[in-house]
mmCIF file of C-alpha atoms and ligand atoms in Angstrom:
data_model
loop_
_atom_site.group_PDB
_atom_site.id
_atom_site.type_symbol
_atom_site.label_atom_id
_atom_site.label_comp_id
_atom_site.label_asym_id
_atom_site.label_seq_id
_atom_site.Cartn_x
_atom_site.Cartn_y
_atom_site.Cartn_z
ATOM 1 C CA MET A 1 3.093 -5.985 29.882
ATOM 2 C CA LEU A 2 1.784 -2.848 31.560
ATOM 3 C CA THR A 3 0.238 -4.497 34.621
ATOM 4 C CA ASP A 4 -0.334 -2.005 37.486
ATOM 5 C CA LEU A 5 0.156 1.010 35.224
ATOM 6 C CA HIS A 6 -2.714 3.496 35.635
ATOM 7 C CA ILE A 7 -3.482 5.296 32.424
ATOM 8 C CA ALA A 8 -6.237 7.801 31.662
ATOM 9 C CA VAL A 9 -7.391 7.963 28.046
ATOM 10 C CA PHE A 10 -9.153 11.193 27.177
ATOM 11 C CA GLY A 11 -11.644 11.463 24.302
ATOM 12 C CA GLY A 12 -10.779 11.322 20.662
ATOM 13 C CA ASP A 13 -12.140 9.495 17.659
ATOM 14 C CA ALA A 14 -12.120 5.930 16.290
ATOM 15 C CA ARG A 15 -8.311 5.935 16.368
ATOM 16 C CA GLN A 16 -8.355 6.083 20.159
ATOM 17 C CA LEU A 17 -10.276 2.783 20.282
ATOM 18 C CA GLU A 18 -7.216 1.023 18.859
ATOM 19 C CA VAL A 19 -5.083 2.607 21.573
ATOM 20 C CA ILE A 20 -7.522 1.402 24.253
ATOM 21 C CA ARG A 21 -7.629 -2.077 22.698
ATOM 22 C CA LYS A 22 -3.840 -2.349 22.662
ATOM 23 C CA LEU A 23 -3.399 -1.074 26.232
ATOM 24 C CA THR A 24 -6.057 -3.424 27.623
ATOM 25 C CA GLU A 25 -4.289 -6.310 25.865
ATOM 26 C CA LEU A 26 -1.151 -5.220 27.728
ATOM 27 C CA ASP A 27 -3.101 -5.344 31.008
ATOM 28 C CA ALA A 28 -2.895 -1.631 31.899
ATOM 29 C CA ALA A 29 -5.515 -0.239 34.306
ATOM 30 C CA LEU A 30 -7.434 2.203 32.129
ATOM 31 C CA THR A 31 -9.736 5.085 32.968
ATOM 32 C CA LEU A 32 -11.698 6.306 29.966
ATOM 33 C CA ILE A 33 -12.916 9.896 30.012
ATOM 34 C CA GLY A 34 -15.380 11.017 27.344
ATOM 35 C CA TYR A 35 -16.720 7.590 26.413
ATOM 36 C CA ASP A 36 -20.175 7.527 28.030
ATOM 37 C CA GLN A 37 -21.896 7.037 24.639
ATOM 38 C CA LEU A 38 -19.647 4.162 23.578
ATOM 39 C CA ASP A 39 -21.652 0.927 23.891
ATOM 40 C CA HIS A 40 -18.597 -1.275 23.659
ATOM 41 C CA GLY A 41 -16.896 -2.123 26.957
ATOM 42 C CA PHE A 42 -13.218 -2.993 27.434
ATOM 43 C CA THR A 43 -12.083 -5.433 30.124
ATOM 44 C CA GLY A 44 -9.966 -3.623 32.699
ATOM 45 C CA ALA A 45 -11.165 -0.187 31.595
ATOM 46 C CA SER A 46 -13.658 1.978 33.495
ATOM 47 C CA LYS A 47 -15.567 4.886 31.988
ATOM 48 C CA MET A 48 -15.675 8.011 34.167
ATOM 49 C CA ASP A 49 -16.551 11.686 34.120
ATOM 50 C CA ILE A 50 -13.528 13.923 34.456
ATOM 51 C CA ASP A 51 -14.579 15.090 37.951
ATOM 52 C CA GLU A 52 -14.588 11.466 39.187
ATOM 53 C CA VAL A 53 -10.963 10.801 38.211
ATOM 54 C CA ASP A 54 -8.392 10.331 40.960
ATOM 55 C CA PHE A 55 -5.466 12.056 39.236
ATOM 56 C CA SER A 56 -3.079 11.116 42.068
ATOM 57 C CA LYS A 57 -3.117 7.506 40.819
ATOM 58 C CA LEU A 58 -2.190 8.265 37.230
ATOM 59 C CA ASP A 59 1.091 7.141 35.639
ATOM 60 C CA SER A 60 0.178 8.390 32.161
ATOM 61 C CA ILE A 61 -2.381 10.521 30.378
ATOM 62 C CA ILE A 62 -3.226 9.879 26.742
ATOM 63 C CA LEU A 63 -4.890 12.701 24.865
ATOM 64 C CA PRO A 64 -6.467 12.483 21.409
ATOM 65 C CA VAL A 65 -4.331 13.048 18.330
ATOM 66 C CA SER A 66 -5.553 16.665 18.283
ATOM 67 C CA GLY A 67 -4.431 17.278 21.910
ATOM 68 C CA THR A 68 -6.436 20.023 23.610
ATOM 69 C CA GLY A 69 -8.031 23.243 22.453
ATOM 70 C CA LEU A 70 -6.636 26.608 23.504
ATOM 71 C CA GLN A 71 -8.768 26.538 26.668
ATOM 72 C CA GLY A 72 -7.917 22.920 27.482
ATOM 73 C CA GLU A 73 -11.067 21.464 25.962
ATOM 74 C CA ILE A 74 -10.777 17.923 24.631
ATOM 75 C CA ASP A 75 -12.769 16.679 21.643
ATOM 76 C CA THR A 76 -14.517 13.355 21.777
ATOM 77 C CA ILE A 77 -16.978 11.741 19.412
ATOM 78 C CA PHE A 78 -18.173 9.375 22.159
ATOM 79 C CA SER A 79 -19.707 11.934 24.541
ATOM 80 C CA ASN A 80 -21.546 15.259 24.571
ATOM 81 C CA ARG A 81 -20.122 16.213 27.941
ATOM 82 C CA LYS A 82 -17.517 18.957 28.163
ATOM 83 C CA ILE A 83 -14.005 17.791 29.064
ATOM 84 C CA VAL A 84 -11.359 20.315 30.065
ATOM 85 C CA LEU A 85 -7.846 19.358 31.175
ATOM 86 C CA THR A 86 -6.270 21.846 33.586
ATOM 87 C CA GLU A 87 -2.856 22.477 35.075
ATOM 88 C CA ASP A 88 -4.215 21.686 38.564
ATOM 89 C CA MET A 89 -5.257 18.222 37.389
ATOM 90 C CA LEU A 90 -1.779 17.526 36.003
ATOM 91 C CA LYS A 91 -0.145 18.727 39.210
ATOM 92 C CA LYS A 92 -2.128 16.100 41.151
ATOM 93 C CA THR A 93 -0.757 13.200 39.058
ATOM 94 C CA LYS A 94 2.263 11.112 40.104
ATOM 95 C CA SER A 95 5.467 13.091 39.546
ATOM 96 C CA HIS A 96 6.597 10.705 36.772
ATOM 97 C CA CYS A 97 3.244 10.955 34.951
ATOM 98 C CA GLN A 98 3.730 11.512 31.228
ATOM 99 C CA VAL A 99 1.297 13.129 28.834
ATOM 100 C CA PHE A 100 0.988 11.791 25.282
ATOM 101 C CA SER A 101 -0.662 13.697 22.471
ATOM 102 C CA GLY A 102 -0.566 13.693 18.673
ATOM 103 C CA ILE A 103 0.150 17.398 18.407
ATOM 104 C CA SER A 104 0.311 20.276 20.874
ATOM 105 C CA ASN A 105 -0.467 23.980 21.179
ATOM 106 C CA SER A 106 0.496 26.832 23.488
ATOM 107 C CA TYR A 107 -2.065 25.775 26.141
ATOM 108 C CA LEU A 108 -0.908 22.154 26.368
ATOM 109 C CA ASP A 109 2.773 23.171 26.223
ATOM 110 C CA THR A 110 2.188 25.607 29.093
ATOM 111 C CA ILE A 111 0.214 23.360 31.464
ATOM 112 C CA THR A 112 2.636 20.444 31.039
ATOM 113 C CA ALA A 113 5.670 22.723 31.523
ATOM 114 C CA ASN A 114 4.153 24.458 34.593
ATOM 115 C CA SER A 115 3.241 21.125 36.178
ATOM 116 C CA ASN A 116 6.635 19.660 35.274
ATOM 117 C CA ARG A 117 5.102 16.714 33.394
ATOM 118 C CA LYS A 118 6.759 15.338 30.268
ATOM 119 C CA LEU A 119 4.763 15.875 27.061
ATOM 120 C CA THR A 120 5.370 13.549 24.103
ATOM 121 C CA LYS A 121 4.034 14.736 20.752
ATOM 122 C CA LEU A 122 3.649 11.502 18.834
ATOM 123 C CA PHE A 123 3.144 13.103 15.424
ATOM 124 C CA GLU A 124 6.535 14.810 15.621
ATOM 125 C CA ARG A 125 8.214 11.421 15.679
ATOM 126 C CA ASP A 126 9.643 10.218 12.365
ATOM 127 C CA ASP A 127 8.295 6.687 12.797
ATOM 128 C CA VAL A 128 4.706 7.846 13.358
ATOM 129 C CA ALA A 129 4.925 10.424 10.534
ATOM 130 C CA ILE A 130 6.317 7.880 8.069
ATOM 131 C CA TYR A 131 3.764 5.160 8.914
ATOM 132 C CA ASN A 132 1.047 7.814 8.831
ATOM 133 C CA SER A 133 2.099 8.877 5.344
ATOM 134 C CA ILE A 134 0.698 5.563 4.040
ATOM 135 C CA PRO A 135 -2.999 6.255 4.780
ATOM 136 C CA THR A 136 -2.353 9.910 3.861
ATOM 137 C CA VAL A 137 -1.291 8.865 0.362
ATOM 138 C CA GLU A 138 -4.274 6.552 -0.014
ATOM 139 C CA GLY A 139 -6.577 9.426 0.991
ATOM 140 C CA THR A 140 -4.841 11.709 -1.511
ATOM 141 C CA ILE A 141 -5.399 9.204 -4.313
ATOM 142 C CA MET A 142 -9.061 9.017 -3.320
ATOM 143 C CA MET A 143 -9.398 12.803 -3.491
ATOM 144 C CA VAL A 144 -7.661 13.087 -6.850
ATOM 145 C CA ILE A 145 -9.872 10.364 -8.349
ATOM 146 C CA GLN A 146 -13.006 12.021 -6.943
ATOM 147 C CA HIS A 147 -12.147 15.495 -8.179
ATOM 148 C CA THR A 148 -10.700 14.925 -11.655
ATOM 149 C CA ASP A 149 -12.032 13.490 -14.909
ATOM 150 C CA ILE A 150 -8.643 12.100 -15.956
ATOM 151 C CA THR A 151 -6.626 9.138 -14.803
ATOM 152 C CA ILE A 152 -3.673 9.565 -12.496
ATOM 153 C CA HIS A 153 -1.812 7.466 -15.057
ATOM 154 C CA GLN A 154 -0.186 9.853 -17.574
ATOM 155 C CA SER A 155 -1.249 12.923 -15.571
ATOM 156 C CA ASN A 156 1.235 15.728 -14.972
ATOM 157 C CA THR A 157 1.509 15.731 -11.201
ATOM 158 C CA VAL A 158 3.514 18.269 -9.229
ATOM 159 C CA VAL A 159 4.359 17.419 -5.622
ATOM 160 C CA LEU A 160 5.609 20.218 -3.392
ATOM 161 C CA GLY A 161 7.854 19.203 -0.509
ATOM 162 C CA PHE A 162 9.938 16.056 -0.152
ATOM 163 C CA GLY A 163 9.535 15.264 3.537
ATOM 164 C CA ARG A 164 7.861 12.244 5.043
ATOM 165 C CA VAL A 165 4.541 12.811 3.265
ATOM 166 C CA GLY A 166 5.904 14.354 0.057
ATOM 167 C CA MET A 167 8.238 11.446 -0.633
ATOM 168 C CA SER A 168 5.479 8.849 -0.154
ATOM 169 C CA VAL A 169 3.030 10.828 -2.312
ATOM 170 C CA ALA A 170 5.545 11.343 -5.108
ATOM 171 C CA ARG A 171 6.624 7.701 -5.214
ATOM 172 C CA THR A 172 3.059 6.368 -5.173
ATOM 173 C CA PHE A 173 1.839 8.692 -7.938
ATOM 174 C CA GLN A 174 4.874 7.724 -9.984
ATOM 175 C CA ALA A 175 4.041 4.042 -9.439
ATOM 176 C CA LEU A 176 0.513 4.750 -10.715
ATOM 177 C CA GLY A 177 2.021 6.033 -13.960
ATOM 178 C CA ALA A 178 1.858 9.797 -13.401
ATOM 179 C CA HIS A 179 4.586 12.095 -14.752
ATOM 180 C CA VAL A 180 5.803 13.368 -11.404
ATOM 181 C CA LYS A 181 7.758 16.557 -10.806
ATOM 182 C CA VAL A 182 8.801 17.363 -7.258
ATOM 183 C CA GLY A 183 9.620 20.819 -5.898
ATOM 184 C CA ALA A 184 12.176 20.934 -3.087
ATOM 185 C CA ARG A 185 14.924 23.250 -1.842
ATOM 186 C CA LYS A 186 17.759 20.979 -0.680
ATOM 187 C CA SER A 187 20.321 19.646 -3.140
ATOM 188 C CA GLU A 188 20.238 16.202 -1.519
ATOM 189 C CA HIS A 189 16.472 16.104 -2.073
ATOM 190 C CA MET A 190 17.007 17.046 -5.744
ATOM 191 C CA ALA A 191 19.475 14.198 -6.050
ATOM 192 C CA ARG A 192 17.127 11.669 -4.447
ATOM 193 C CA ILE A 193 14.143 12.787 -6.551
ATOM 194 C CA SER A 194 16.257 12.343 -9.659
ATOM 195 C CA GLU A 195 17.575 8.961 -8.477
ATOM 196 C CA MET A 196 13.958 7.816 -8.012
ATOM 197 C CA GLY A 197 13.260 8.620 -11.673
ATOM 198 C CA MET A 198 11.211 11.770 -11.107
ATOM 199 C CA ILE A 199 11.889 15.325 -12.198
ATOM 200 C CA PRO A 200 13.240 17.623 -9.482
ATOM 201 C CA PHE A 201 12.989 21.406 -9.536
ATOM 202 C CA HIS A 202 13.931 24.108 -7.064
ATOM 203 C CA LEU A 203 11.041 25.778 -5.291
ATOM 204 C CA ASP A 204 12.470 29.161 -6.296
ATOM 205 C CA ASP A 205 11.398 28.226 -9.862
ATOM 206 C CA LEU A 206 7.940 27.051 -8.843
ATOM 207 C CA LYS A 207 5.933 29.491 -10.926
ATOM 208 C CA ASN A 208 7.890 28.514 -14.068
ATOM 209 C CA GLU A 209 7.347 24.786 -13.502
ATOM 210 C CA VAL A 210 3.579 24.533 -13.191
ATOM 211 C CA TYR A 211 2.157 25.560 -16.559
ATOM 212 C CA GLU A 212 1.258 22.009 -17.643
ATOM 213 C CA THR A 213 0.060 20.754 -14.245
ATOM 214 C CA ASP A 214 -3.007 18.520 -14.000
ATOM 215 C CA VAL A 215 -2.659 17.838 -10.273
ATOM 216 C CA CYS A 216 -0.651 19.748 -7.678
ATOM 217 C CA ILE A 217 -0.203 18.154 -4.253
ATOM 218 C CA ASN A 218 1.243 20.433 -1.612
ATOM 219 C CA THR A 219 2.861 19.174 1.596
ATOM 220 C CA ILE A 220 4.676 22.386 2.590
ATOM 221 C CA PRO A 221 3.084 24.124 5.593
ATOM 222 C CA THR A 222 3.727 27.683 4.425
ATOM 223 C CA GLN A 223 2.057 29.901 1.760
ATOM 224 C CA ILE A 224 3.870 28.476 -1.244
ATOM 225 C CA VAL A 225 1.051 28.076 -3.750
ATOM 226 C CA ASN A 226 0.473 31.816 -3.832
ATOM 227 C CA ALA A 227 -1.433 33.963 -6.317
ATOM 228 C CA ASP A 228 1.629 34.318 -8.537
ATOM 229 C CA VAL A 229 1.936 30.524 -8.831
ATOM 230 C CA ILE A 230 -1.799 29.901 -9.176
ATOM 231 C CA SER A 231 -1.967 32.387 -12.055
ATOM 232 C CA LYS A 232 0.404 30.083 -14.026
ATOM 233 C CA PHE A 233 -1.640 26.878 -13.589
ATOM 234 C CA PRO A 234 -3.914 25.753 -16.443
ATOM 235 C CA SER A 235 -7.555 26.324 -15.441
ATOM 236 C CA HIS A 236 -8.253 22.589 -15.066
ATOM 237 C CA THR A 237 -5.509 22.047 -12.408
ATOM 238 C CA LEU A 238 -6.611 20.386 -9.179
ATOM 239 C CA ILE A 239 -4.735 21.489 -6.056
ATOM 240 C CA VAL A 240 -4.827 19.115 -3.090
ATOM 241 C CA ASP A 241 -3.254 20.757 -0.072
ATOM 242 C CA LEU A 242 -2.144 18.263 2.574
ATOM 243 C CA ALA A 243 -0.206 20.709 4.739
ATOM 244 C CA SER A 244 -1.538 21.366 8.227
ATOM 245 C CA LYS A 245 -4.100 24.142 8.577
ATOM 246 C CA PRO A 246 -4.310 26.719 7.075
ATOM 247 C CA GLY A 247 -2.414 24.883 4.303
ATOM 248 C CA GLY A 248 0.037 26.405 1.852
ATOM 249 C CA THR A 249 -2.391 27.627 -0.804
ATOM 250 C CA ASP A 250 -4.011 30.998 -1.438
ATOM 251 C CA PHE A 251 -7.507 29.482 -1.524
ATOM 252 C CA ARG A 252 -9.167 32.841 -2.012
ATOM 253 C CA TYR A 253 -7.213 33.530 -5.191
ATOM 254 C CA ALA A 254 -7.662 29.962 -6.454
ATOM 255 C CA GLU A 255 -11.430 30.337 -6.136
ATOM 256 C CA LYS A 256 -11.296 33.704 -7.884
ATOM 257 C CA ARG A 257 -9.414 32.084 -10.783
ATOM 258 C CA GLY A 258 -11.859 29.161 -10.874
ATOM 259 C CA ILE A 259 -9.188 26.627 -9.906
ATOM 260 C CA LYS A 260 -10.329 23.812 -7.664
ATOM 261 C CA ALA A 261 -8.202 23.840 -4.505
ATOM 262 C CA LEU A 262 -8.956 21.525 -1.603
ATOM 263 C CA LEU A 263 -7.508 21.583 1.882
ATOM 264 C CA ALA A 264 -7.423 17.944 2.979
ATOM 265 C CA PRO A 265 -6.477 17.638 6.648
ATOM 266 C CA GLY A 266 -6.635 14.476 8.728
ATOM 267 C CA LEU A 267 -6.824 11.978 5.861
ATOM 268 C CA PRO A 268 -5.547 8.959 7.868
ATOM 269 C CA GLY A 269 -8.368 9.363 10.395
ATOM 270 C CA ILE A 270 -10.893 9.656 7.536
ATOM 271 C CA VAL A 271 -9.835 6.891 5.139
ATOM 272 C CA ALA A 272 -8.280 4.385 7.522
ATOM 273 C CA PRO A 273 -9.077 5.143 11.184
ATOM 274 C CA LYS A 274 -8.304 1.591 12.254
ATOM 275 C CA THR A 275 -4.850 1.560 10.647
ATOM 276 C CA ALA A 276 -4.182 5.129 11.789
ATOM 277 C CA GLY A 277 -5.174 4.110 15.335
ATOM 278 C CA LYS A 278 -2.916 1.065 15.212
ATOM 279 C CA ILE A 279 0.033 3.224 14.131
ATOM 280 C CA VAL A 280 -0.429 5.421 17.197
ATOM 281 C CA ALA A 281 -1.207 2.450 19.475
ATOM 282 C CA ASN A 282 1.915 0.483 18.491
ATOM 283 C CA VAL A 283 4.348 3.359 18.986
ATOM 284 C CA LEU A 284 2.624 4.561 22.150
ATOM 285 C CA SER A 285 2.564 1.134 23.788
ATOM 286 C CA GLN A 286 6.267 0.653 23.035
ATOM 287 C CA LEU A 287 7.076 4.021 24.631
ATOM 288 C CA LEU A 288 5.001 3.138 27.707
ATOM 289 C CA ILE A 289 6.657 -0.273 28.024
ATOM 290 C CA ASN A 290 10.155 1.261 27.739
ATOM 291 C CA GLU A 291 9.327 3.895 30.359
ATOM 292 C CA PHE A 292 7.660 1.356 32.679
ATOM 293 C CA TYR A 293 10.662 -1.004 32.659
ATOM 294 C CA LYS A 294 13.116 1.880 32.984
ATOM 295 C CA ARG A 295 11.317 3.036 36.142
ATOM 296 C CA LYS A 296 11.214 -0.491 37.512
ATOM 297 C CA GLY A 297 14.954 -0.738 36.925
HETATM 298 P P1 NAP B 1 8.144 17.101 6.878
HETATM 299 O O1 NAP B 1 8.720 15.737 6.828
HETATM 300 O O2 NAP B 1 8.645 18.079 7.863
HETATM 301 O O3 NAP B 1 8.245 17.719 5.395
HETATM 302 C C1 NAP B 1 7.917 19.045 5.137
HETATM 303 C C2 NAP B 1 8.451 19.449 3.787
HETATM 304 O O4 NAP B 1 8.148 20.824 3.591
HETATM 305 C C3 NAP B 1 9.966 19.283 3.632
HETATM 306 O O5 NAP B 1 10.244 18.920 2.314
HETATM 307 C C4 NAP B 1 10.475 20.720 3.907
HETATM 308 O O6 NAP B 1 11.640 21.014 3.234
HETATM 309 C C5 NAP B 1 9.355 21.524 3.289
HETATM 310 N N1 NAP B 1 9.284 22.870 3.836
HETATM 311 C C6 NAP B 1 8.944 23.226 5.090
HETATM 312 N N2 NAP B 1 8.964 24.572 5.206
HETATM 313 C C7 NAP B 1 9.338 25.062 3.993
HETATM 314 C C8 NAP B 1 9.543 26.360 3.483
HETATM 315 N N3 NAP B 1 9.365 27.448 4.247
HETATM 316 N N4 NAP B 1 9.901 26.490 2.195
HETATM 317 C C9 NAP B 1 10.104 25.407 1.420
HETATM 318 N N5 NAP B 1 9.939 24.135 1.846
HETATM 319 C C10 NAP B 1 9.545 23.964 3.131
HETATM 320 O O7 NAP B 1 6.570 17.048 7.145
HETATM 321 P P2 NAP B 1 5.588 15.852 6.714
HETATM 322 O O8 NAP B 1 5.532 14.849 7.789
HETATM 323 O O9 NAP B 1 5.932 15.453 5.324
HETATM 324 O O10 NAP B 1 4.191 16.621 6.728
HETATM 325 C C11 NAP B 1 3.976 17.653 5.790
HETATM 326 C C12 NAP B 1 2.686 18.376 6.149
HETATM 327 O O11 NAP B 1 1.593 17.490 5.977
HETATM 328 C C13 NAP B 1 2.614 18.838 7.602
HETATM 329 O O12 NAP B 1 1.982 20.094 7.657
HETATM 330 C C14 NAP B 1 1.761 17.780 8.277
HETATM 331 O O13 NAP B 1 1.085 18.290 9.413
HETATM 332 C C15 NAP B 1 0.810 17.473 7.169
HETATM 333 N N6 NAP B 1 0.135 16.169 7.207
HETATM 334 C C16 NAP B 1 -1.115 16.144 6.703
HETATM 335 C C17 NAP B 1 -1.800 14.978 6.636
HETATM 336 C C18 NAP B 1 -3.176 14.991 6.049
HETATM 337 O O14 NAP B 1 -3.934 14.054 6.244
HETATM 338 N N7 NAP B 1 -3.504 16.013 5.296
HETATM 339 C C19 NAP B 1 -1.228 13.786 7.114
HETATM 340 C C20 NAP B 1 0.069 13.834 7.624
HETATM 341 C C21 NAP B 1 0.749 15.039 7.661
HETATM 342 P P3 NAP B 1 13.085 20.937 3.953
HETATM 343 O O15 NAP B 1 13.369 19.497 4.200
HETATM 344 O O16 NAP B 1 13.972 21.551 2.935
HETATM 345 O O17 NAP B 1 12.957 21.702 5.217
#
């Protein structure tokens, strides 16, 4: 249980509601900032404006998956009021106060470092990334069905990258009956792709491997699907780019060639916000419990 732990939850989307639900179940004392338009109330949680918060009482701060903007602004779908997290606010918190976020940027890195508060980036954790790959794959299937006139079954599908998302995508498309080729650069990845019954190829050979592609799914966050590669795709190829913004595709050239290329960020939050929220909530609550009991000795 998290009784007596004071936690401020800042903004976010439907995923954050699962975090709030889980933490109230665990009896934490919650302050919700950026929730004035949310009709639903949570026992043990009070909604406040950011200027009403007593930061000196806080043991933890939970930011949305997106963290903050480059000026500290925090997005919320439950309020129109502006929320900005500053270094001064963090400095007022208890010295052991931890900040949790999905991802970070230079602003959030700087204010947490300058205030000497620990920042945990949940989406960098393997467990969160692997669980999150499940709704990501389901969203990818949805996009491929919506944007092609062929079945996934028997399609020639090329998956680029064999990390936490790439592996889940490749295996699921294979299970749906696609002919899956996977581009990677490590020999152990080649071996695993082959062991799983798919066709591995080295990314150095990418442009020679794509000439029969129906669907290309990229998970590599660097410009890999460049003009040279796109020029080798058949004109009906669909590119779904899952890599974080700006993706790994030359979208300008794809459009020029008449190839449909879609950047598809944030699929878990779109197709399964409840599950995606539970993934964050479960890992986060475990981290808070561990930290709480460690401090209590
Ligand atoms: P990951 O486990 O780190 O995997 C990344 C893959 O890209 C690995 O196979 C890695 O190869 C490869 N790679 C990275 N840089 C490369 C380079 N310069 N050249 C060749 N290969 C390179 O990451 P992940 O968790 O699978 O996530 C992949 C991307 O999807 C990230 O950008 C993530 O933010 C994004 N994502 C998007 C969604 C969505 O809804 N669209 C959901 C979740 C994640 P090595 O192992 O050889 O380094």
